[in-house]
mmCIF file of C-alpha atoms in Angstrom:
data_model
loop_
_atom_site.group_PDB
_atom_site.id
_atom_site.type_symbol
_atom_site.label_atom_id
_atom_site.label_comp_id
_atom_site.label_asym_id
_atom_site.label_seq_id
_atom_site.Cartn_x
_atom_site.Cartn_y
_atom_site.Cartn_z
ATOM 1 C CA MET I 752 35.377 -27.091 21.649
ATOM 2 C CA SER I 753 33.103 -24.366 22.987
ATOM 3 C CA GLU I 754 35.036 -21.750 20.991
ATOM 4 C CA ILE I 755 34.621 -23.785 17.799
ATOM 5 C CA ARG I 756 30.902 -24.240 18.492
ATOM 6 C CA ASN I 757 30.450 -20.489 19.080
ATOM 7 C CA GLU I 758 32.310 -19.692 15.878
ATOM 8 C CA GLN I 759 30.111 -22.118 13.943
ATOM 9 C CA GLN I 760 26.983 -20.514 15.393
ATOM 10 C CA GLU I 761 28.227 -17.062 14.397
ATOM 11 C CA CYS I 762 28.846 -18.296 10.838
ATOM 12 C CA VAL I 763 25.354 -19.778 10.669
ATOM 13 C CA CYS I 764 23.793 -16.529 11.920
ATOM 14 C CA HIS I 765 25.815 -14.515 9.397
ATOM 15 C CA ALA I 766 24.757 -16.862 6.592
ATOM 16 C CA ASP I 767 21.115 -16.520 7.664
ATOM 17 C CA GLN I 768 21.421 -12.734 7.589
ATOM 18 C CA GLN I 769 22.938 -12.791 4.122
ATOM 19 C CA ARG I 770 20.307 -15.243 2.915
ATOM 20 C CA GLY I 771 17.541 -13.127 4.475
ATOM 21 C CA GLN I 772 18.411 -10.210 2.201
ATOM 22 C CA ASP I 773 17.277 -12.243 -0.815
ATOM 23 C CA LEU I 774 14.123 -13.692 0.766
ATOM 24 C CA SER I 775 10.560 -12.507 0.551
ATOM 25 C CA LEU I 776 8.936 -10.520 3.342
ATOM 26 C CA ALA I 777 7.101 -13.617 4.562
ATOM 27 C CA GLN I 778 10.271 -15.753 4.611
ATOM 28 C CA GLN I 779 12.271 -13.048 6.397
ATOM 29 C CA SER I 780 9.607 -12.845 9.113
ATOM 30 C CA GLU I 781 9.644 -16.619 9.556
ATOM 31 C CA LEU I 782 13.436 -16.596 9.965
ATOM 32 C CA GLN I 783 13.096 -14.044 12.755
ATOM 33 C CA ASN I 784 10.782 -16.515 14.518
ATOM 34 C CA ASP I 785 8.547 -13.714 15.799
ATOM 35 C CA SER I 786 5.105 -15.269 16.220
ATOM 36 C CA LYS I 787 3.375 -11.961 16.949
ATOM 37 C CA GLU I 788 4.853 -10.335 13.862
ATOM 38 C CA MET I 789 3.836 -13.291 11.693
ATOM 39 C CA GLU I 790 0.335 -13.162 13.130
ATOM 40 C CA HIS I 791 0.115 -9.466 12.290
ATOM 41 C CA ILE I 792 1.421 -10.007 8.746
ATOM 42 C CA GLN I 793 -1.105 -12.803 8.181
ATOM 43 C CA LYS I 794 -3.853 -10.490 9.410
ATOM 44 C CA VAL I 795 -2.801 -7.710 7.039
ATOM 45 C CA CYS I 796 -2.503 -10.094 4.096
ATOM 46 C CA GLU I 797 -5.966 -11.501 4.794
ATOM 47 C CA SER I 798 -7.417 -7.997 4.640
ATOM 48 C CA PHE I 799 -5.626 -7.482 1.300
ATOM 49 C CA ARG I 800 -7.173 -10.677 -0.057
ATOM 50 C CA GLN I 801 -10.673 -9.663 1.051
ATOM 51 C CA TYR I 802 -10.605 -6.104 -0.309
ATOM 52 C CA ALA I 803 -12.872 -6.679 -3.331
ATOM 53 C CA THR I 804 -15.393 -8.657 -1.274
ATOM 54 C CA PHE I 805 -15.680 -5.912 1.341
ATOM 55 C CA SER I 806 -15.846 -3.167 -1.303
ATOM 56 C CA ARG I 807 -18.599 -4.972 -3.177
ATOM 57 C CA THR I 808 -20.555 -5.552 0.038
ATOM 58 C CA ALA I 809 -20.245 -1.880 1.007
ATOM 59 C CA ARG I 810 -21.450 -0.843 -2.442
ATOM 60 C CA PHE I 811 -24.485 -3.140 -2.241
ATOM 61 C CA SER I 812 -25.299 -1.883 1.267
ATOM 62 C CA GLN I 813 -25.252 1.697 0.028
ATOM 63 C CA GLN I 814 -27.589 0.815 -2.837
ATOM 64 C CA MET I 815 -30.012 -0.893 -0.461
ATOM 65 C CA ARG I 816 -30.083 2.138 1.809
ATOM 66 C CA VAL I 817 -30.742 4.445 -1.131
ATOM 67 C CA ARG I 818 -33.566 2.221 -2.377
ATOM 68 C CA ALA I 819 -35.127 2.366 1.096
ATOM 69 C CA TYR I 820 -35.505 6.145 0.833
ATOM 70 C CA PRO I 821 -38.912 7.487 -0.238
ATOM 71 C CA GLU I 822 -39.031 8.723 -3.827
ATOM 72 C CA SER I 823 -39.609 12.239 -2.495
ATOM 73 C CA GLN I 824 -36.115 12.079 -0.908
ATOM 74 C CA ARG I 825 -34.268 10.128 -3.621
ATOM 75 C CA ARG I 826 -34.934 12.848 -6.188
ATOM 76 C CA PHE I 827 -32.582 15.168 -4.283
ATOM 77 C CA LEU I 828 -29.670 12.774 -4.809
ATOM 78 C CA PRO I 829 -27.270 13.107 -7.773
ATOM 79 C CA LEU I 830 -28.445 11.170 -10.807
ATOM 80 C CA SER I 831 -25.443 8.863 -10.422
ATOM 81 C CA MET I 832 -26.913 7.648 -7.097
ATOM 82 C CA GLN I 833 -30.527 7.288 -8.179
ATOM 83 C CA PRO I 834 -31.244 3.605 -8.968
ATOM 84 C CA GLY I 835 -31.883 2.753 -12.603
ATOM 85 C CA THR I 836 -30.617 5.967 -14.188
ATOM 86 C CA PRO I 837 -27.990 5.809 -16.973
ATOM 87 C CA GLU I 838 -25.644 7.787 -14.725
ATOM 88 C CA ALA I 839 -26.078 5.261 -11.907
ATOM 89 C CA ILE I 840 -25.406 2.341 -14.270
ATOM 90 C CA GLU I 841 -22.255 4.037 -15.574
ATOM 91 C CA ARG I 842 -21.060 4.710 -12.012
ATOM 92 C CA GLU I 843 -21.739 1.091 -11.060
ATOM 93 C CA ASN I 844 -19.619 -0.199 -13.946
ATOM 94 C CA LYS I 845 -16.759 2.141 -13.042
ATOM 95 C CA MET I 846 -16.858 0.991 -9.442
ATOM 96 C CA LYS I 847 -16.735 -2.680 -10.502
ATOM 97 C CA HIS I 848 -13.709 -2.104 -12.721
ATOM 98 C CA ALA I 849 -11.973 -0.057 -9.994
ATOM 99 C CA GLU I 850 -12.501 -2.843 -7.460
ATOM 100 C CA LEU I 851 -10.965 -5.399 -9.816
ATOM 101 C CA ARG I 852 -7.964 -3.194 -10.608
ATOM 102 C CA ASN I 853 -7.366 -2.442 -6.940
ATOM 103 C CA GLN I 854 -7.623 -6.122 -6.020
ATOM 104 C CA PHE I 855 -5.153 -6.974 -8.786
ATOM 105 C CA PHE I 856 -2.655 -4.477 -7.348
ATOM 106 C CA LEU I 857 -3.065 -5.971 -3.879
ATOM 107 C CA ASP I 858 -2.682 -9.500 -5.256
ATOM 108 C CA MET I 859 0.544 -8.517 -6.992
ATOM 109 C CA SER I 860 1.776 -6.983 -3.731
ATOM 110 C CA LEU I 861 1.025 -10.245 -1.922
ATOM 111 C CA ARG I 862 2.791 -12.313 -4.581
ATOM 112 C CA HIS I 863 5.885 -10.140 -4.317
ATOM 113 C CA ALA I 864 5.819 -10.577 -0.528
ATOM 114 C CA GLY I 865 5.685 -14.365 -0.976
ATOM 115 C CA MET I 866 2.148 -14.642 0.405
ATOM 116 C CA PRO I 867 -0.988 -16.292 -1.081
ATOM 117 C CA HIS I 868 -3.261 -13.861 -2.928
ATOM 118 C CA SER I 869 -7.034 -13.781 -3.326
ATOM 119 C CA GLN I 870 -7.154 -16.227 -6.232
ATOM 120 C CA ASP I 871 -4.989 -18.731 -4.381
ATOM 121 C CA THR I 872 -7.399 -18.886 -1.460
ATOM 122 C CA LEU I 873 -10.384 -19.242 -3.798
ATOM 123 C CA GLN I 874 -8.772 -22.160 -5.645
ATOM 124 C CA ASN I 875 -7.658 -23.884 -2.449
ATOM 125 C CA GLY I 876 -11.049 -23.445 -0.818
ATOM 126 C CA SER I 877 -9.363 -22.995 2.542
ATOM 127 C CA GLU I 878 -11.223 -21.562 5.501
ATOM 128 C CA LYS I 879 -10.435 -17.973 6.380
ATOM 129 C CA ALA I 880 -11.078 -15.541 9.190
ATOM 130 C CA TRP I 881 -12.907 -12.453 8.049
ATOM 131 C CA ALA I 882 -11.014 -9.191 8.367
ATOM 132 C CA SER I 883 -12.378 -6.525 10.686
ATOM 133 C CA ASP I 884 -13.695 -3.138 9.580
ATOM 134 C CA ASP I 885 -10.633 -1.587 11.219
ATOM 135 C CA ASP I 886 -8.308 -3.745 9.099
ATOM 136 C CA MET I 887 -10.190 -2.859 5.921
ATOM 137 C CA SER I 888 -10.034 0.845 6.736
ATOM 138 C CA LYS I 889 -6.237 0.518 6.738
ATOM 139 C CA VAL I 890 -6.382 -0.984 3.240
ATOM 140 C CA GLN I 891 -8.524 1.955 2.133
ATOM 141 C CA SER I 892 -5.891 4.267 3.619
ATOM 142 C CA VAL I 893 -3.247 2.592 1.450
ATOM 143 C CA PHE I 894 -5.174 3.490 -1.699
ATOM 144 C CA LYS I 895 -5.782 7.034 -0.464
ATOM 145 C CA SER I 896 -2.045 7.422 0.118
ATOM 146 C CA LEU I 897 -1.232 5.969 -3.298
ATOM 147 C CA ALA I 898 -3.745 8.319 -4.956
ATOM 148 C CA ARG I 899 -2.325 11.333 -3.149
ATOM 149 C CA ASP I 900 1.336 10.514 -3.795
ATOM 150 C CA TRP I 901 1.298 8.960 -7.260
ATOM 151 C CA SER I 902 -1.776 10.073 -9.234
ATOM 152 C CA ASN I 903 -2.459 13.162 -11.322
ATOM 153 C CA GLU I 904 -5.488 13.804 -9.121
ATOM 154 C CA GLY I 905 -3.241 14.140 -6.074
ATOM 155 C CA LYS I 906 -0.854 16.643 -7.641
ATOM 156 C CA ILE I 907 -2.352 19.731 -5.978
ATOM 157 C CA GLU I 908 -2.374 18.120 -2.539
ATOM 158 C CA ARG I 909 1.237 16.992 -3.034
ATOM 159 C CA GLN I 910 2.272 20.530 -3.908
ATOM 160 C CA GLN I 911 0.523 21.903 -0.835
ATOM 161 C CA SER I 912 2.002 19.278 1.486
ATOM 162 C CA TYR I 913 5.461 18.552 0.116
ATOM 163 C CA ASP I 914 6.639 21.738 -1.609
ATOM 164 C CA PRO I 915 7.058 23.681 1.681
ATOM 165 C CA VAL I 916 9.211 20.831 3.038
ATOM 166 C CA ILE I 917 11.346 20.586 -0.103
ATOM 167 C CA ASN I 918 11.719 24.373 -0.351
ATOM 168 C CA GLY I 919 12.635 24.536 3.339
ATOM 169 C CA PHE I 920 15.501 22.096 2.876
ATOM 170 C CA ALA I 921 16.632 23.949 -0.241
ATOM 171 C CA LYS I 922 16.765 27.162 1.796
ATOM 172 C CA HIS I 923 18.337 25.932 5.025
ATOM 173 C CA LEU I 924 20.348 22.956 3.731
ATOM 174 C CA PRO I 925 21.263 23.843 0.136
ATOM 175 C CA ILE I 926 22.789 21.166 -2.056
ATOM 176 C CA GLU I 927 25.277 23.689 -3.441
ATOM 177 C CA ASP I 928 27.052 23.898 -0.083
ATOM 178 C CA HIS I 929 28.008 20.212 -0.168
ATOM 179 C CA ASP I 930 30.205 17.964 -2.239
ATOM 180 C CA SER I 931 28.174 16.215 -4.962
ATOM 181 C CA LYS I 932 29.729 12.906 -3.928
ATOM 182 C CA HIS I 933 28.620 13.406 -0.325
ATOM 183 C CA PRO I 934 25.193 15.075 -0.398
ATOM 184 C CA PRO I 935 23.401 15.871 2.861
ATOM 185 C CA ARG I 936 21.438 12.895 4.124
ATOM 186 C CA LEU I 937 17.849 13.143 5.327
ATOM 187 C CA VAL I 938 15.496 10.768 7.104
ATOM 188 C CA VAL I 939 11.791 10.816 6.245
ATOM 189 C CA PRO I 940 9.967 9.293 9.247
ATOM 190 C CA GLY I 941 6.550 7.824 8.538
ATOM 191 C CA ALA I 942 7.315 8.066 4.824
ATOM 192 C CA GLY I 943 4.070 6.424 3.722
ATOM 193 C CA VAL I 944 4.283 5.354 0.084
ATOM 194 C CA GLY I 945 7.476 7.282 -0.510
ATOM 195 C CA ARG I 946 6.772 10.244 -2.791
ATOM 196 C CA LEU I 947 8.365 12.883 -0.533
ATOM 197 C CA ALA I 948 11.513 10.786 -0.157
ATOM 198 C CA LEU I 949 11.732 10.339 -3.924
ATOM 199 C CA GLU I 950 11.306 14.077 -4.553
ATOM 200 C CA LEU I 951 14.072 14.844 -2.047
ATOM 201 C CA ALA I 952 16.319 12.275 -3.742
ATOM 202 C CA LYS I 953 15.559 13.851 -7.120
ATOM 203 C CA SER I 954 16.653 17.207 -5.662
ATOM 204 C CA GLY I 955 20.027 15.675 -4.819
ATOM 205 C CA TYR I 956 19.654 14.721 -1.162
ATOM 206 C CA GLY I 957 20.385 11.303 0.256
ATOM 207 C CA ALA I 958 16.991 10.195 1.542
ATOM 208 C CA SER I 959 16.237 7.313 3.901
ATOM 209 C CA VAL I 960 12.749 6.332 4.995
ATOM 210 C CA THR I 961 11.103 4.675 7.967
ATOM 211 C CA VAL I 962 7.723 2.961 7.610
ATOM 212 C CA TYR I 963 6.070 1.167 10.515
ATOM 213 C CA ILE I 964 2.718 0.145 9.006
ATOM 214 C CA CYS I 965 2.898 -3.367 7.555
ATOM 215 C CA CYS I 966 0.249 -2.841 4.853
ATOM 216 C CA ILE I 967 2.197 0.197 3.593
ATOM 217 C CA VAL I 968 5.428 -1.828 3.494
ATOM 218 C CA ILE I 969 3.851 -4.635 1.463
ATOM 219 C CA SER I 970 2.260 -2.268 -1.063
ATOM 220 C CA CYS I 971 5.441 -0.189 -1.375
ATOM 221 C CA ARG I 972 7.424 -3.248 -2.454
ATOM 222 C CA GLU I 973 5.075 -3.734 -5.396
ATOM 223 C CA LEU I 974 5.062 0.009 -6.134
ATOM 224 C CA GLN I 975 8.865 -0.049 -6.232
ATOM 225 C CA LEU I 976 8.796 -2.742 -8.907
ATOM 226 C CA TYR I 977 6.305 -0.762 -10.977
ATOM 227 C CA LEU I 978 8.242 2.503 -10.716
ATOM 228 C CA GLY I 979 11.394 0.668 -11.737
ATOM 229 C CA THR I 980 9.819 0.136 -15.161
ATOM 230 C CA LEU I 981 9.268 3.864 -15.684
ATOM 231 C CA LYS I 982 11.922 6.007 -17.315
ATOM 232 C CA SER I 983 10.717 9.291 -15.824
ATOM 233 C CA LEU I 984 8.160 10.721 -13.446
ATOM 234 C CA GLU I 985 6.214 13.971 -13.683
#
């Protein structure tokens, strides 16, 4: 009887593993029954949901500090930072639109991970714990990484950072020396939002990544969906 029971338990565990491959990030974490991991994921997701609120508050705080300066000091600031100027109004509108677009991206990342997004919490009216400045700085780092790896503005920095790595592999581990069906495999530790790994894969290498920051993992899942709709990348 004990052998049958053990075999049944093994089948259940195997079924859970198979089922876990098709579940969202939140559901997979619940199956693992790791309370600390779930607590961390909830903390990260809460900071995602509060991004626009924190960004708006930081923008207002900056405006209040600028208004507190004497006129004799404010005139040395760029026109885009001097209250009431057309340049400042234009900058303000751009910042508002950027906050909304960024929050939309984070909300889509949360939806893909199977977690409530910012609009869900507003509609439910549920109480929430405010994210810390440290948590919000990690969210800002996500956008900095996305801008560096996937925007036209980050192209120069990508070339400076990634081209030496790619050229080094091409020199010391050339694709031509290997069978096309069995290319050399590389691991990109701390891969961030994945641009270096993708460039290595485009060059013909088999690239695997490791990412240990939860907020990067969640945003990468949404980025993967978006990139899947593109036919080519520059």
